[in-house]
């Protein structure tokens, strides 16, 4: 078995190849989806003619594709680091990529050719009663989603198998015996604890998603088979909220594993760390009713619980990660480079992005902000400035910024500054527009709103420039990684 806190990560050739393939696909899809995002902003700003039906197809592909690559990139980060502690299957990671690619082709066809445009949230009954597109398009879109989900489920089950083989149970690999004072053994490493959480949450989430998508697919083929829309909405948000969130918990291990390399100190788990992650494991799965505050048929206790838990949900894992990272680098003489810079950017994006999210999860605020651009504002904050920089940091680490590189060689820090500055500008425009009640998911904006949309378009173009720079650097360095040097 490999040492706890390894300073050098080992990976065999098959592993390197599939990790590289995953990241190439993630990088390419990320750029394509960003360009679709820019297209929407340009359409709203009146600078580009985007027919409304096309806008909603683009919106659906963009949202689905982005969550898809956040999951693909996140699970690759997790796989790479977790494989330092437990034996994972490269075949399963390969199967996941194939399922992902097949799913993407089906989704693109269903949306851009079939016309499906019900948004990434596929809320029933819109997908099958869209009127603008045939019900078969919904069937195929859902099938594509199921394939992507099946791939993730396979990887999560492989994680679970490997963790149980090494630690005996998921409770042990989560550090629970130590947390409850039942054992004095050393705690599992942070990545193993996080990997356990990801295993549990991903498995439940994907199964939950399938349990509503299958009935919806039947409904698409046979409208006589009906579904309770409120039940559907609950299950869909159990799936959608948890899946979008678990991508952060997958990718965050890049901080636990790489920051120590720059700071020259190990990142160790503690009982507080385990407690934090345990809190997040439970809460991330039960706070989805904060998406249903406007559904007055929901029991009041569900909304109350969701509001309270939304306040506390993200804090545990986030605080232990944030404080842990600060303690780690405090007076460590950390080496600044693109990778360590992106790691810090991602911490900032995650921590700061939670604030507008929590505000929106407050019932009195939600009743005003619910369908405004505040909502994309908060999730773009922690996705664009949190999860994506974690994945980019991992890409750059693998291919060029290996340890030992002196910081003055990084003449490319401009890309980091542009990404941060323009990314922040982009999400702040969303939030500001939301505060001024600009609705979300409107293809056509009033002229009064267009000035915001134009600022957002310029920021988006700059973010894409910086992201393209990171991804090209990654592609250029890929040979070194593949050859194992
Ligand atoms: C350059 C970067 C990006 C741009 C320009 C962009 C742009 C947009 C726009 C204009 C919308 C529609 C807003 C509206 O409702 O009017 C949107 C929605 C969305 N975006 Fe992005 N985005 C970017 C990055 C991301 C990232 C990194 C993620 C996640 C990893 C993401 C996930 C989503 C999701 C889930 C939706 C909601 C789709 C729906 O309503 O069904 N976006 N984005
Ligand atoms: Cu949520």
Short mmCIF file of C-alpha atoms and ligand atoms in Angstrom, two decimals:
data_model
loop_
_atom_site.label_atom_id
_atom_site.label_comp_id
_atom_site.label_asym_id
_atom_site.label_seq_id
_atom_site.Cartn_x
_atom_site.Cartn_y
_atom_site.Cartn_z
CA UNK A 1 0.00 0.00 0.00
CA UNK A 2 1.11 3.52 -0.70
CA UNK A 3 2.24 5.79 2.12
CA UNK A 4 -0.28 8.19 3.70
CA UNK A 5 0.32 11.69 2.33
CA UNK A 6 2.45 10.72 -0.64
CA UNK A 7 4.60 13.47 -2.04
CA UNK A 8 4.91 11.81 -5.42
CA UNK A 9 1.80 10.38 -7.03
CA UNK A 10 2.13 7.14 -8.89
CA UNK A 11 -0.06 6.02 -11.75
CA UNK A 12 0.48 3.32 -14.34
CA UNK A 13 0.33 3.82 -18.08
CA UNK A 14 -3.28 2.67 -18.53
CA UNK A 15 -4.31 5.01 -15.73
CA UNK A 16 -2.44 7.92 -17.27
CA UNK A 17 -4.11 7.36 -20.62
CA UNK A 18 -7.67 7.30 -19.33
CA UNK A 19 -7.10 10.22 -16.95
CA UNK A 20 -5.70 12.21 -19.89
CA UNK A 21 -8.61 11.21 -22.15
CA UNK A 22 -11.14 12.27 -19.53
CA UNK A 23 -9.47 15.63 -19.08
CA UNK A 24 -9.18 16.26 -22.82
CA UNK A 25 -12.92 15.60 -23.20
CA UNK A 26 -13.72 17.72 -20.16
CA UNK A 27 -11.58 20.60 -21.45
CA UNK A 28 -13.08 20.49 -24.94
CA UNK A 29 -16.67 20.29 -23.69
CA UNK A 30 -15.99 23.06 -21.18
CA UNK A 31 -14.86 25.44 -23.91
CA UNK A 32 -17.76 24.50 -26.18
CA UNK A 33 -20.28 25.02 -23.37
CA UNK A 34 -18.68 28.36 -22.46
CA UNK A 35 -19.11 29.49 -26.06
CA UNK A 36 -22.78 28.47 -25.88
CA UNK A 37 -23.05 30.50 -22.66
CA UNK A 38 -21.56 33.51 -24.42
CA UNK A 39 -24.01 32.99 -27.29
CA UNK A 40 -26.92 33.25 -24.83
CA UNK A 41 -25.53 36.42 -23.28
CA UNK A 42 -24.96 37.93 -26.74
CA UNK A 43 -28.53 37.04 -27.69
CA UNK A 44 -29.92 38.69 -24.54
CA UNK A 45 -27.79 41.79 -25.11
CA UNK A 46 -29.19 42.28 -28.60
CA UNK A 47 -25.75 41.94 -30.17
CA UNK A 48 -26.56 38.63 -31.82
CA UNK A 49 -29.76 37.27 -33.29
CA UNK A 50 -30.64 34.08 -31.40
CA UNK A 51 -34.17 32.79 -32.15
CA UNK A 52 -35.97 31.98 -28.85
CA UNK A 53 -36.47 28.28 -29.62
CA UNK A 54 -32.74 28.02 -30.31
CA UNK A 55 -31.93 29.96 -27.12
CA UNK A 56 -33.74 27.42 -24.96
CA UNK A 57 -32.05 24.52 -26.72
CA UNK A 58 -28.69 26.17 -26.10
CA UNK A 59 -29.63 26.82 -22.46
CA UNK A 60 -30.55 23.17 -21.99
CA UNK A 61 -27.38 21.87 -23.62
CA UNK A 62 -25.22 24.39 -21.73
CA UNK A 63 -26.63 23.58 -18.29
CA UNK A 64 -26.63 19.83 -18.83
CA UNK A 65 -23.20 19.83 -20.47
CA UNK A 66 -21.61 21.97 -17.76
CA UNK A 67 -22.91 19.84 -14.92
CA UNK A 68 -21.82 16.82 -16.96
CA UNK A 69 -18.21 17.96 -17.36
CA UNK A 70 -18.02 19.21 -13.79
CA UNK A 71 -18.91 15.63 -12.81
CA UNK A 72 -16.53 14.08 -15.37
CA UNK A 73 -13.65 16.38 -14.41
CA UNK A 74 -14.43 16.08 -10.71
CA UNK A 75 -14.59 12.33 -10.71
CA UNK A 76 -11.30 12.18 -12.63
CA UNK A 77 -9.59 14.34 -10.00
CA UNK A 78 -11.03 12.12 -7.30
CA UNK A 79 -10.08 8.92 -9.12
CA UNK A 80 -6.47 10.01 -9.58
CA UNK A 81 -5.89 10.91 -5.95
CA UNK A 82 -8.01 8.15 -4.43
CA UNK A 83 -6.07 5.62 -6.51
CA UNK A 84 -3.03 6.55 -4.42
CA UNK A 85 -4.69 4.88 -1.42
CA UNK A 86 -6.96 2.15 -2.81
CA UNK A 87 -6.93 0.02 -5.95
CA UNK A 88 -9.34 1.41 -8.52
CA UNK A 89 -10.32 -0.03 -11.89
CA UNK A 90 -9.12 1.73 -15.05
CA UNK A 91 -11.64 -0.29 -17.06
CA UNK A 92 -14.51 1.22 -15.13
CA UNK A 93 -13.16 4.72 -15.61
CA UNK A 94 -12.94 3.95 -19.33
CA UNK A 95 -16.51 2.63 -19.40
CA UNK A 96 -17.60 5.87 -17.74
CA UNK A 97 -15.98 7.94 -20.47
CA UNK A 98 -17.62 5.86 -23.21
CA UNK A 99 -21.05 6.13 -21.58
CA UNK A 100 -20.48 9.86 -21.15
CA UNK A 101 -19.61 10.31 -24.83
CA UNK A 102 -22.55 8.24 -26.08
CA UNK A 103 -24.85 10.15 -23.72
CA UNK A 104 -23.52 13.49 -24.98
CA UNK A 105 -24.12 12.57 -28.63
CA UNK A 106 -27.69 11.49 -27.82
CA UNK A 107 -28.35 14.66 -25.81
CA UNK A 108 -26.94 16.94 -28.52
CA UNK A 109 -29.11 15.22 -31.12
CA UNK A 110 -32.24 15.29 -28.97
CA UNK A 111 -31.77 19.00 -28.22
CA UNK A 112 -30.37 20.59 -31.36
CA UNK A 113 -32.12 18.34 -33.90
CA UNK A 114 -35.06 17.01 -31.89
CA UNK A 115 -35.66 20.46 -30.41
CA UNK A 116 -35.80 19.44 -26.74
CA UNK A 117 -35.42 22.56 -24.60
CA UNK A 118 -36.92 22.00 -21.14
CA UNK A 119 -33.82 23.23 -19.29
CA UNK A 120 -31.27 21.17 -17.43
CA UNK A 121 -33.78 20.66 -14.61
CA UNK A 122 -36.18 18.56 -16.79
CA UNK A 123 -39.09 19.50 -14.50
CA UNK A 124 -42.15 17.37 -15.12
CA UNK A 125 -44.45 17.81 -17.05
CA UNK A 126 -42.59 20.28 -19.28
CA UNK A 127 -40.27 17.73 -20.94
CA UNK A 128 -43.13 15.62 -22.28
CA UNK A 129 -45.68 18.41 -22.73
CA UNK A 130 -43.39 20.99 -24.27
CA UNK A 131 -45.63 21.37 -27.36
CA UNK A 132 -42.66 22.89 -29.21
CA UNK A 133 -40.80 19.58 -29.48
CA UNK A 134 -42.05 16.00 -29.87
CA UNK A 135 -42.21 13.77 -26.79
CA UNK A 136 -39.63 11.46 -28.40
CA UNK A 137 -37.07 14.26 -28.11
CA UNK A 138 -37.69 14.20 -24.35
CA UNK A 139 -37.32 10.43 -24.34
CA UNK A 140 -33.92 10.62 -26.01
CA UNK A 141 -32.66 13.49 -23.87
CA UNK A 142 -33.58 11.53 -20.74
CA UNK A 143 -31.94 8.41 -22.12
CA UNK A 144 -28.75 10.40 -22.74
CA UNK A 145 -28.83 11.64 -19.14
CA UNK A 146 -29.35 8.10 -17.89
CA UNK A 147 -26.25 6.91 -19.74
CA UNK A 148 -24.11 9.68 -18.28
CA UNK A 149 -25.53 8.82 -14.85
CA UNK A 150 -24.89 5.12 -15.34
CA UNK A 151 -21.21 5.84 -16.00
CA UNK A 152 -20.91 7.90 -12.83
CA UNK A 153 -22.69 5.20 -10.86
CA UNK A 154 -20.20 2.59 -12.06
CA UNK A 155 -17.27 4.69 -10.89
CA UNK A 156 -18.93 5.43 -7.55
CA UNK A 157 -19.60 1.72 -6.99
CA UNK A 158 -15.97 0.97 -7.83
CA UNK A 159 -14.88 3.59 -5.27
CA UNK A 160 -17.16 1.94 -2.72
CA UNK A 161 -15.83 -1.53 -3.47
CA UNK A 162 -12.21 -0.38 -3.21
CA UNK A 163 -12.79 1.59 0.00
CA UNK A 164 -14.52 -1.35 1.66
CA UNK A 165 -11.76 -3.71 0.52
CA UNK A 166 -9.10 -1.51 2.11
CA UNK A 167 -10.89 -0.13 5.20
CA UNK A 168 -13.55 -2.73 5.94
CA UNK A 169 -16.58 -0.46 5.60
CA UNK A 170 -17.61 2.97 4.38
CA UNK A 171 -18.11 4.02 8.00
CA UNK A 172 -14.46 3.28 8.70
CA UNK A 173 -13.18 4.99 5.57
CA UNK A 174 -15.28 8.03 6.59
CA UNK A 175 -13.45 8.02 9.94
CA UNK A 176 -16.58 7.41 12.02
CA UNK A 177 -15.10 5.03 14.63
CA UNK A 178 -12.50 7.69 15.49
CA UNK A 179 -15.12 10.46 15.39
CA UNK A 180 -17.26 8.68 17.97
CA UNK A 181 -14.29 7.70 20.12
CA UNK A 182 -14.64 3.99 19.30
CA UNK A 183 -11.14 3.67 17.90
CA UNK A 184 -7.75 5.23 18.43
CA UNK A 185 -6.38 4.24 15.04
CA UNK A 186 -5.01 7.05 12.91
CA UNK A 187 -7.69 8.70 10.77
CA UNK A 188 -7.90 7.90 7.06
CA UNK A 189 -6.31 10.57 4.83
CA UNK A 190 -8.54 13.52 3.81
CA UNK A 191 -8.94 12.19 0.26
CA UNK A 192 -10.26 8.87 1.54
CA UNK A 193 -12.78 10.62 3.80
CA UNK A 194 -13.91 12.87 0.94
CA UNK A 195 -13.97 9.88 -1.40
CA UNK A 196 -16.31 8.08 0.96
CA UNK A 197 -18.69 11.02 1.00
CA UNK A 198 -18.58 11.20 -2.80
CA UNK A 199 -19.27 7.46 -3.05
CA UNK A 200 -22.34 7.68 -0.83
CA UNK A 201 -23.77 10.86 -2.33
CA UNK A 202 -23.13 9.99 -5.99
CA UNK A 203 -24.65 6.53 -5.64
CA UNK A 204 -27.84 7.78 -3.97
CA UNK A 205 -28.13 10.73 -6.31
CA UNK A 206 -27.84 8.78 -9.53
CA UNK A 207 -30.23 6.08 -8.35
CA UNK A 208 -32.67 8.81 -7.31
CA UNK A 209 -32.34 10.44 -10.72
CA UNK A 210 -33.00 7.18 -12.54
CA UNK A 211 -36.03 6.49 -10.36
CA UNK A 212 -37.78 9.54 -11.80
CA UNK A 213 -36.30 9.57 -15.30
CA UNK A 214 -37.51 6.06 -16.10
CA UNK A 215 -41.17 6.90 -15.33
CA UNK A 216 -40.77 10.12 -17.31
CA UNK A 217 -39.44 8.17 -20.29
CA UNK A 218 -42.44 5.86 -20.09
CA UNK A 219 -44.69 8.90 -19.89
CA UNK A 220 -43.02 10.28 -23.03
CA UNK A 221 -43.90 7.11 -24.93
CA UNK A 222 -47.31 6.62 -23.36
CA UNK A 223 -49.00 9.79 -22.00
CA UNK A 224 -51.68 7.66 -20.30
CA UNK A 225 -49.01 6.73 -17.76
CA UNK A 226 -48.93 9.79 -15.50
CA UNK A 227 -46.73 10.98 -12.65
CA UNK A 228 -47.42 13.20 -9.65
CA UNK A 229 -45.66 16.47 -10.59
CA UNK A 230 -44.87 17.45 -6.98
CA UNK A 231 -43.31 14.08 -6.30
CA UNK A 232 -41.38 14.37 -9.57
CA UNK A 233 -40.09 17.80 -8.59
CA UNK A 234 -38.90 16.54 -5.21
CA UNK A 235 -37.02 13.62 -6.71
CA UNK A 236 -35.58 15.72 -9.54
CA UNK A 237 -34.17 18.25 -7.09
CA UNK A 238 -32.89 15.53 -4.82
CA UNK A 239 -30.98 14.41 -7.91
CA UNK A 240 -30.10 17.79 -9.43
CA UNK A 241 -29.11 19.61 -6.27
CA UNK A 242 -27.01 16.74 -4.97
CA UNK A 243 -25.32 15.98 -8.29
CA UNK A 244 -24.36 19.60 -8.94
CA UNK A 245 -23.03 19.90 -5.39
CA UNK A 246 -21.15 16.63 -5.24
CA UNK A 247 -18.95 17.81 -8.14
CA UNK A 248 -17.34 20.25 -5.68
CA UNK A 249 -16.74 17.50 -3.15
CA UNK A 250 -15.12 15.39 -5.86
CA UNK A 251 -12.79 18.10 -7.11
CA UNK A 252 -11.87 19.59 -3.72
CA UNK A 253 -9.37 16.83 -2.96
CA UNK A 254 -7.04 18.57 -5.40
CA UNK A 255 -6.59 21.12 -2.62
CA UNK A 256 -5.87 18.49 0.01
CA UNK A 257 -3.31 16.79 -2.19
CA UNK A 258 -1.59 19.60 -4.07
CA UNK A 259 -1.51 22.48 -1.61
CA UNK A 260 0.85 20.50 0.67
CA UNK A 261 3.29 20.22 -2.22
CA UNK A 262 3.50 23.98 -2.48
CA UNK A 263 3.46 24.64 1.24
CA UNK A 264 5.85 21.83 2.14
CA UNK A 265 3.59 20.51 4.89
CA UNK A 266 1.07 17.64 4.94
CA UNK A 267 -2.69 18.22 5.03
CA UNK A 268 -3.90 15.95 7.81
CA UNK A 269 -7.40 14.88 8.74
CA UNK A 270 -8.61 15.63 12.27
CA UNK A 271 -11.77 14.75 14.15
CA UNK A 272 -13.13 18.18 13.31
CA UNK A 273 -12.41 17.45 9.67
CA UNK A 274 -14.36 14.18 9.89
CA UNK A 275 -17.21 15.90 11.71
CA UNK A 276 -17.34 18.60 9.03
CA UNK A 277 -17.46 16.12 6.22
CA UNK A 278 -20.04 13.99 8.02
CA UNK A 279 -22.28 17.03 8.39
CA UNK A 280 -21.99 17.76 4.69
CA UNK A 281 -22.60 14.11 3.71
CA UNK A 282 -25.94 14.14 5.48
CA UNK A 283 -27.05 17.67 4.76
CA UNK A 284 -26.25 17.78 1.06
CA UNK A 285 -28.78 14.98 0.60
CA UNK A 286 -31.68 16.52 2.49
CA UNK A 287 -31.67 20.24 1.77
CA UNK A 288 -33.04 20.04 -1.77
CA UNK A 289 -36.50 21.34 -0.66
CA UNK A 290 -34.92 24.82 -0.79
CA UNK A 291 -35.77 24.50 -4.50
CA UNK A 292 -39.44 24.07 -3.62
CA UNK A 293 -40.15 27.11 -1.47
CA UNK A 294 -42.62 28.36 -4.07
CA UNK A 295 -44.53 25.06 -4.11
CA UNK A 296 -47.22 25.84 -1.60
CA UNK A 297 -48.42 22.24 -1.55
CA UNK A 298 -45.15 21.24 0.13
CA UNK A 299 -45.40 20.59 3.88
CA UNK A 300 -44.15 23.57 5.86
CA UNK A 301 -41.71 21.52 7.89
CA UNK A 302 -39.88 20.60 4.69
CA UNK A 303 -39.34 24.23 3.76
CA UNK A 304 -38.36 25.14 7.31
CA UNK A 305 -35.88 22.32 7.53
CA UNK A 306 -34.43 23.14 4.12
CA UNK A 307 -33.94 26.78 5.06
CA UNK A 308 -32.20 25.99 8.34
CA UNK A 309 -30.04 23.25 6.88
CA UNK A 310 -29.12 25.34 3.86
CA UNK A 311 -27.51 27.76 6.27
CA UNK A 312 -25.42 25.05 7.84
CA UNK A 313 -24.95 22.62 4.97
CA UNK A 314 -21.94 23.93 3.17
CA UNK A 315 -20.16 25.32 6.16
CA UNK A 316 -18.69 22.20 7.71
CA UNK A 317 -16.68 20.86 4.78
CA UNK A 318 -16.04 24.35 3.52
CA UNK A 319 -14.74 25.68 6.82
CA UNK A 320 -12.52 22.72 7.55
CA UNK A 321 -11.13 23.01 4.03
CA UNK A 322 -10.73 26.79 4.16
CA UNK A 323 -9.15 26.92 7.61
CA UNK A 324 -7.09 23.86 6.87
CA UNK A 325 -5.73 25.49 3.74
CA UNK A 326 -4.96 28.77 5.48
CA UNK A 327 -3.23 27.03 8.36
CA UNK A 328 -1.26 25.02 5.85
CA UNK A 329 0.13 27.96 3.92
CA UNK A 330 0.46 30.36 6.84
CA UNK A 331 4.16 31.30 6.96
CA UNK A 332 5.05 28.32 4.85
CA UNK A 333 6.79 30.41 2.19
CA UNK A 334 4.36 28.97 -0.36
CA UNK A 335 5.50 28.91 -3.99
CA UNK A 336 3.15 30.90 -6.18
CA UNK A 337 2.45 29.49 -9.57
CA UNK A 338 -0.53 29.04 -11.85
CA UNK A 339 -1.48 25.84 -10.03
CA UNK A 340 -1.28 27.18 -6.48
CA UNK A 341 -2.97 30.36 -7.71
CA UNK A 342 -5.85 28.40 -9.22
CA UNK A 343 -6.18 26.39 -6.01
CA UNK A 344 -6.58 29.58 -4.01
CA UNK A 345 -8.91 31.05 -6.58
CA UNK A 346 -11.10 27.95 -6.30
CA UNK A 347 -11.18 28.19 -2.51
CA UNK A 348 -12.23 31.80 -2.76
CA UNK A 349 -14.88 31.00 -5.38
CA UNK A 350 -16.31 28.20 -3.29
CA UNK A 351 -16.36 30.13 -0.02
CA UNK A 352 -17.66 33.37 -1.49
CA UNK A 353 -20.12 31.65 -3.83
CA UNK A 354 -21.91 30.06 -0.90
CA UNK A 355 -22.97 33.48 0.39
CA UNK A 356 -25.42 34.38 -2.41
CA UNK A 357 -26.58 30.75 -2.39
CA UNK A 358 -27.48 30.89 1.28
CA UNK A 359 -29.20 34.24 0.80
CA UNK A 360 -31.35 32.68 -1.90
CA UNK A 361 -32.15 29.71 0.34
CA UNK A 362 -33.85 32.09 2.78
CA UNK A 363 -37.59 31.87 2.28
CA UNK A 364 -38.38 35.59 2.42
CA UNK A 365 -35.62 36.37 -0.07
CA UNK A 366 -36.47 33.42 -2.26
CA UNK A 367 -40.02 34.59 -2.74
CA UNK A 368 -38.59 37.70 -4.46
CA UNK A 369 -35.42 36.35 -6.08
CA UNK A 370 -36.73 32.95 -7.08
CA UNK A 371 -36.80 33.17 -10.85
CA UNK A 372 -34.33 35.99 -11.31
CA UNK A 373 -30.75 36.00 -12.56
CA UNK A 374 -29.69 35.91 -8.90
CA UNK A 375 -30.00 32.13 -9.17
CA UNK A 376 -27.58 31.61 -12.07
CA UNK A 377 -25.49 34.26 -10.29
CA UNK A 378 -24.97 32.13 -7.22
CA UNK A 379 -24.33 28.82 -8.91
CA UNK A 380 -22.03 30.28 -11.56
CA UNK A 381 -20.06 31.76 -8.67
CA UNK A 382 -19.09 28.45 -7.13
CA UNK A 383 -19.02 26.52 -10.38
CA UNK A 384 -17.12 28.95 -12.61
CA UNK A 385 -14.85 30.24 -9.82
CA UNK A 386 -14.80 27.12 -7.62
CA UNK A 387 -15.16 23.74 -9.28
CA UNK A 388 -13.74 24.65 -12.69
CA UNK A 389 -10.51 26.20 -11.31
CA UNK A 390 -10.01 23.05 -9.21
CA UNK A 391 -10.18 20.96 -12.39
CA UNK A 392 -7.98 23.40 -14.31
CA UNK A 393 -5.41 23.34 -11.50
CA UNK A 394 -5.31 19.57 -11.74
CA UNK A 395 -4.86 19.69 -15.53
CA UNK A 396 -1.98 22.12 -15.26
CA UNK A 397 -0.37 20.27 -12.39
CA UNK A 398 -0.30 17.02 -14.36
CA UNK A 399 1.17 18.50 -17.48
CA UNK A 400 3.52 21.29 -16.58
CA UNK A 401 3.53 22.69 -13.12
CA UNK A 402 5.07 19.70 -11.38
CA UNK A 403 6.78 20.36 -8.11
CA UNK A 404 10.13 22.06 -8.31
CA UNK A 405 9.14 24.54 -10.90
CA UNK A 406 10.33 27.94 -9.84
CA UNK A 407 7.63 30.56 -9.63
CA UNK A 408 9.47 33.20 -11.66
CA UNK A 409 9.06 30.94 -14.69
CA UNK A 410 5.35 31.59 -14.46
CA UNK A 411 5.12 34.55 -16.74
CA UNK A 412 1.55 33.44 -17.40
CA UNK A 413 -0.02 34.71 -14.23
CA UNK A 414 -1.99 37.16 -16.38
CA UNK A 415 -4.31 34.29 -17.34
CA UNK A 416 -5.14 33.74 -13.69
CA UNK A 417 -5.85 37.42 -13.14
CA UNK A 418 -8.05 37.64 -16.23
CA UNK A 419 -9.96 34.50 -15.23
CA UNK A 420 -10.55 35.80 -11.71
CA UNK A 421 -11.34 39.38 -12.70
CA UNK A 422 -13.61 38.61 -15.64
CA UNK A 423 -15.18 35.62 -13.90
CA UNK A 424 -16.04 37.76 -10.91
CA UNK A 425 -17.38 40.48 -13.19
CA UNK A 426 -19.51 37.94 -15.02
CA UNK A 427 -21.14 36.49 -11.90
CA UNK A 428 -21.57 39.88 -10.25
CA UNK A 429 -23.55 41.08 -13.29
CA UNK A 430 -25.84 38.06 -12.86
CA UNK A 431 -26.30 38.85 -9.17
CA UNK A 432 -26.78 42.56 -9.77
CA UNK A 433 -29.37 41.89 -12.49
CA UNK A 434 -31.12 39.50 -10.12
CA UNK A 435 -31.23 42.14 -7.45
CA UNK A 436 -32.97 44.33 -9.99
CA UNK A 437 -35.48 41.58 -10.75
CA UNK A 438 -34.26 40.63 -14.22
CA UNK A 439 -35.83 37.20 -14.74
CA UNK A 440 -33.76 34.12 -15.48
CA UNK A 441 -34.39 31.97 -18.56
CA UNK A 442 -35.69 34.73 -20.79
CA UNK A 443 -34.40 34.53 -24.32
CA UNK A 444 -35.37 38.13 -25.07
CA UNK A 445 -34.50 40.95 -22.67
CA UNK A 446 -36.01 44.41 -22.37
CA UNK A 447 -33.75 47.16 -23.73
CA UNK A 448 -33.32 48.46 -20.15
CA UNK A 449 -31.57 45.22 -19.16
CA UNK A 450 -29.31 45.00 -22.17
CA UNK A 451 -26.57 47.13 -20.73
CA UNK A 452 -26.00 44.45 -18.05
CA UNK A 453 -26.06 41.74 -20.70
CA UNK A 454 -23.42 43.57 -22.71
CA UNK A 455 -21.05 43.89 -19.77
CA UNK A 456 -21.63 40.20 -19.08
CA UNK A 457 -20.83 39.32 -22.70
CA UNK A 458 -17.48 41.11 -22.56
CA UNK A 459 -16.61 39.45 -19.25
CA UNK A 460 -17.65 36.07 -20.63
CA UNK A 461 -15.42 36.49 -23.68
CA UNK A 462 -12.45 37.26 -21.40
CA UNK A 463 -13.13 34.27 -19.17
CA UNK A 464 -13.21 32.06 -22.25
CA UNK A 465 -9.90 33.49 -23.42
CA UNK A 466 -8.23 32.65 -20.11
CA UNK A 467 -9.84 29.20 -19.92
CA UNK A 468 -8.72 28.46 -23.49
CA UNK A 469 -5.20 29.46 -22.52
CA UNK A 470 -5.18 27.01 -19.58
CA UNK A 471 -6.56 24.21 -21.71
CA UNK A 472 -4.09 24.78 -24.54
CA UNK A 473 -1.22 24.74 -22.02
CA UNK A 474 -2.59 21.47 -20.73
CA UNK A 475 -2.78 19.97 -24.22
CA UNK A 476 0.76 21.09 -25.03
CA UNK A 477 2.12 19.43 -21.89
CA UNK A 478 0.08 16.26 -22.25
CA UNK A 479 2.93 14.33 -23.90
CA UNK A 480 5.09 14.67 -20.80
CA UNK A 481 2.36 13.34 -18.59
CA UNK A 482 1.61 10.44 -20.93
CA UNK A 483 5.25 9.45 -21.17
CA UNK A 484 5.40 9.39 -17.37
CA UNK A 485 8.09 12.03 -17.06
C1 LIG B 1 -17.95 31.54 -19.76
C2 LIG B 1 -18.65 30.86 -18.90
C3 LIG B 1 -20.15 30.80 -18.84
C4 LIG B 1 -21.10 31.57 -19.47
C5 LIG B 1 -20.86 32.73 -20.42
C6 LIG B 1 -22.41 31.10 -19.04
C7 LIG B 1 -23.62 31.64 -19.41
C8 LIG B 1 -24.87 31.20 -19.01
C9 LIG B 1 -26.13 31.83 -19.35
C10 LIG B 1 -26.27 33.10 -20.17
C11 LIG B 1 -27.12 31.09 -18.78
C12 LIG B 1 -28.63 31.38 -18.86
C13 LIG B 1 -29.03 32.43 -17.87
C14 LIG B 1 -30.51 32.75 -17.94
O1 LIG B 1 -31.29 32.05 -17.29
O2 LIG B 1 -30.86 33.74 -18.62
C15 LIG B 1 -26.49 29.98 -18.10
C16 LIG B 1 -27.18 29.00 -17.43
C17 LIG B 1 -26.57 27.92 -16.79
N1 LIG B 1 -25.21 27.70 -16.67
FE1 LIG B 1 -23.72 28.86 -17.43
N2 LIG B 1 -22.23 30.04 -18.18
C18 LIG B 1 -20.88 29.82 -18.04
C19 LIG B 1 -20.28 28.84 -17.25
C20 LIG B 1 -20.95 27.85 -16.58
C21 LIG B 1 -20.33 26.84 -15.77
C22 LIG B 1 -18.82 26.73 -15.53
C23 LIG B 1 -21.33 26.03 -15.30
C24 LIG B 1 -21.24 24.81 -14.41
C25 LIG B 1 -20.18 24.06 -14.27
C26 LIG B 1 -22.59 26.54 -15.82
C27 LIG B 1 -23.83 25.98 -15.58
C28 LIG B 1 -25.03 26.54 -15.96
C29 LIG B 1 -26.32 25.97 -15.61
C30 LIG B 1 -26.57 24.70 -14.80
C31 LIG B 1 -27.29 26.85 -16.14
C32 LIG B 1 -28.82 26.72 -16.01
C33 LIG B 1 -29.44 26.16 -17.25
C34 LIG B 1 -30.95 26.12 -17.08
O3 LIG B 1 -31.52 27.13 -16.63
O4 LIG B 1 -31.54 25.06 -17.38
N3 LIG B 1 -22.32 27.65 -16.59
N4 LIG B 1 -25.12 30.08 -18.25
CU1 LIG B 2 -29.89 23.31 -4.06
#
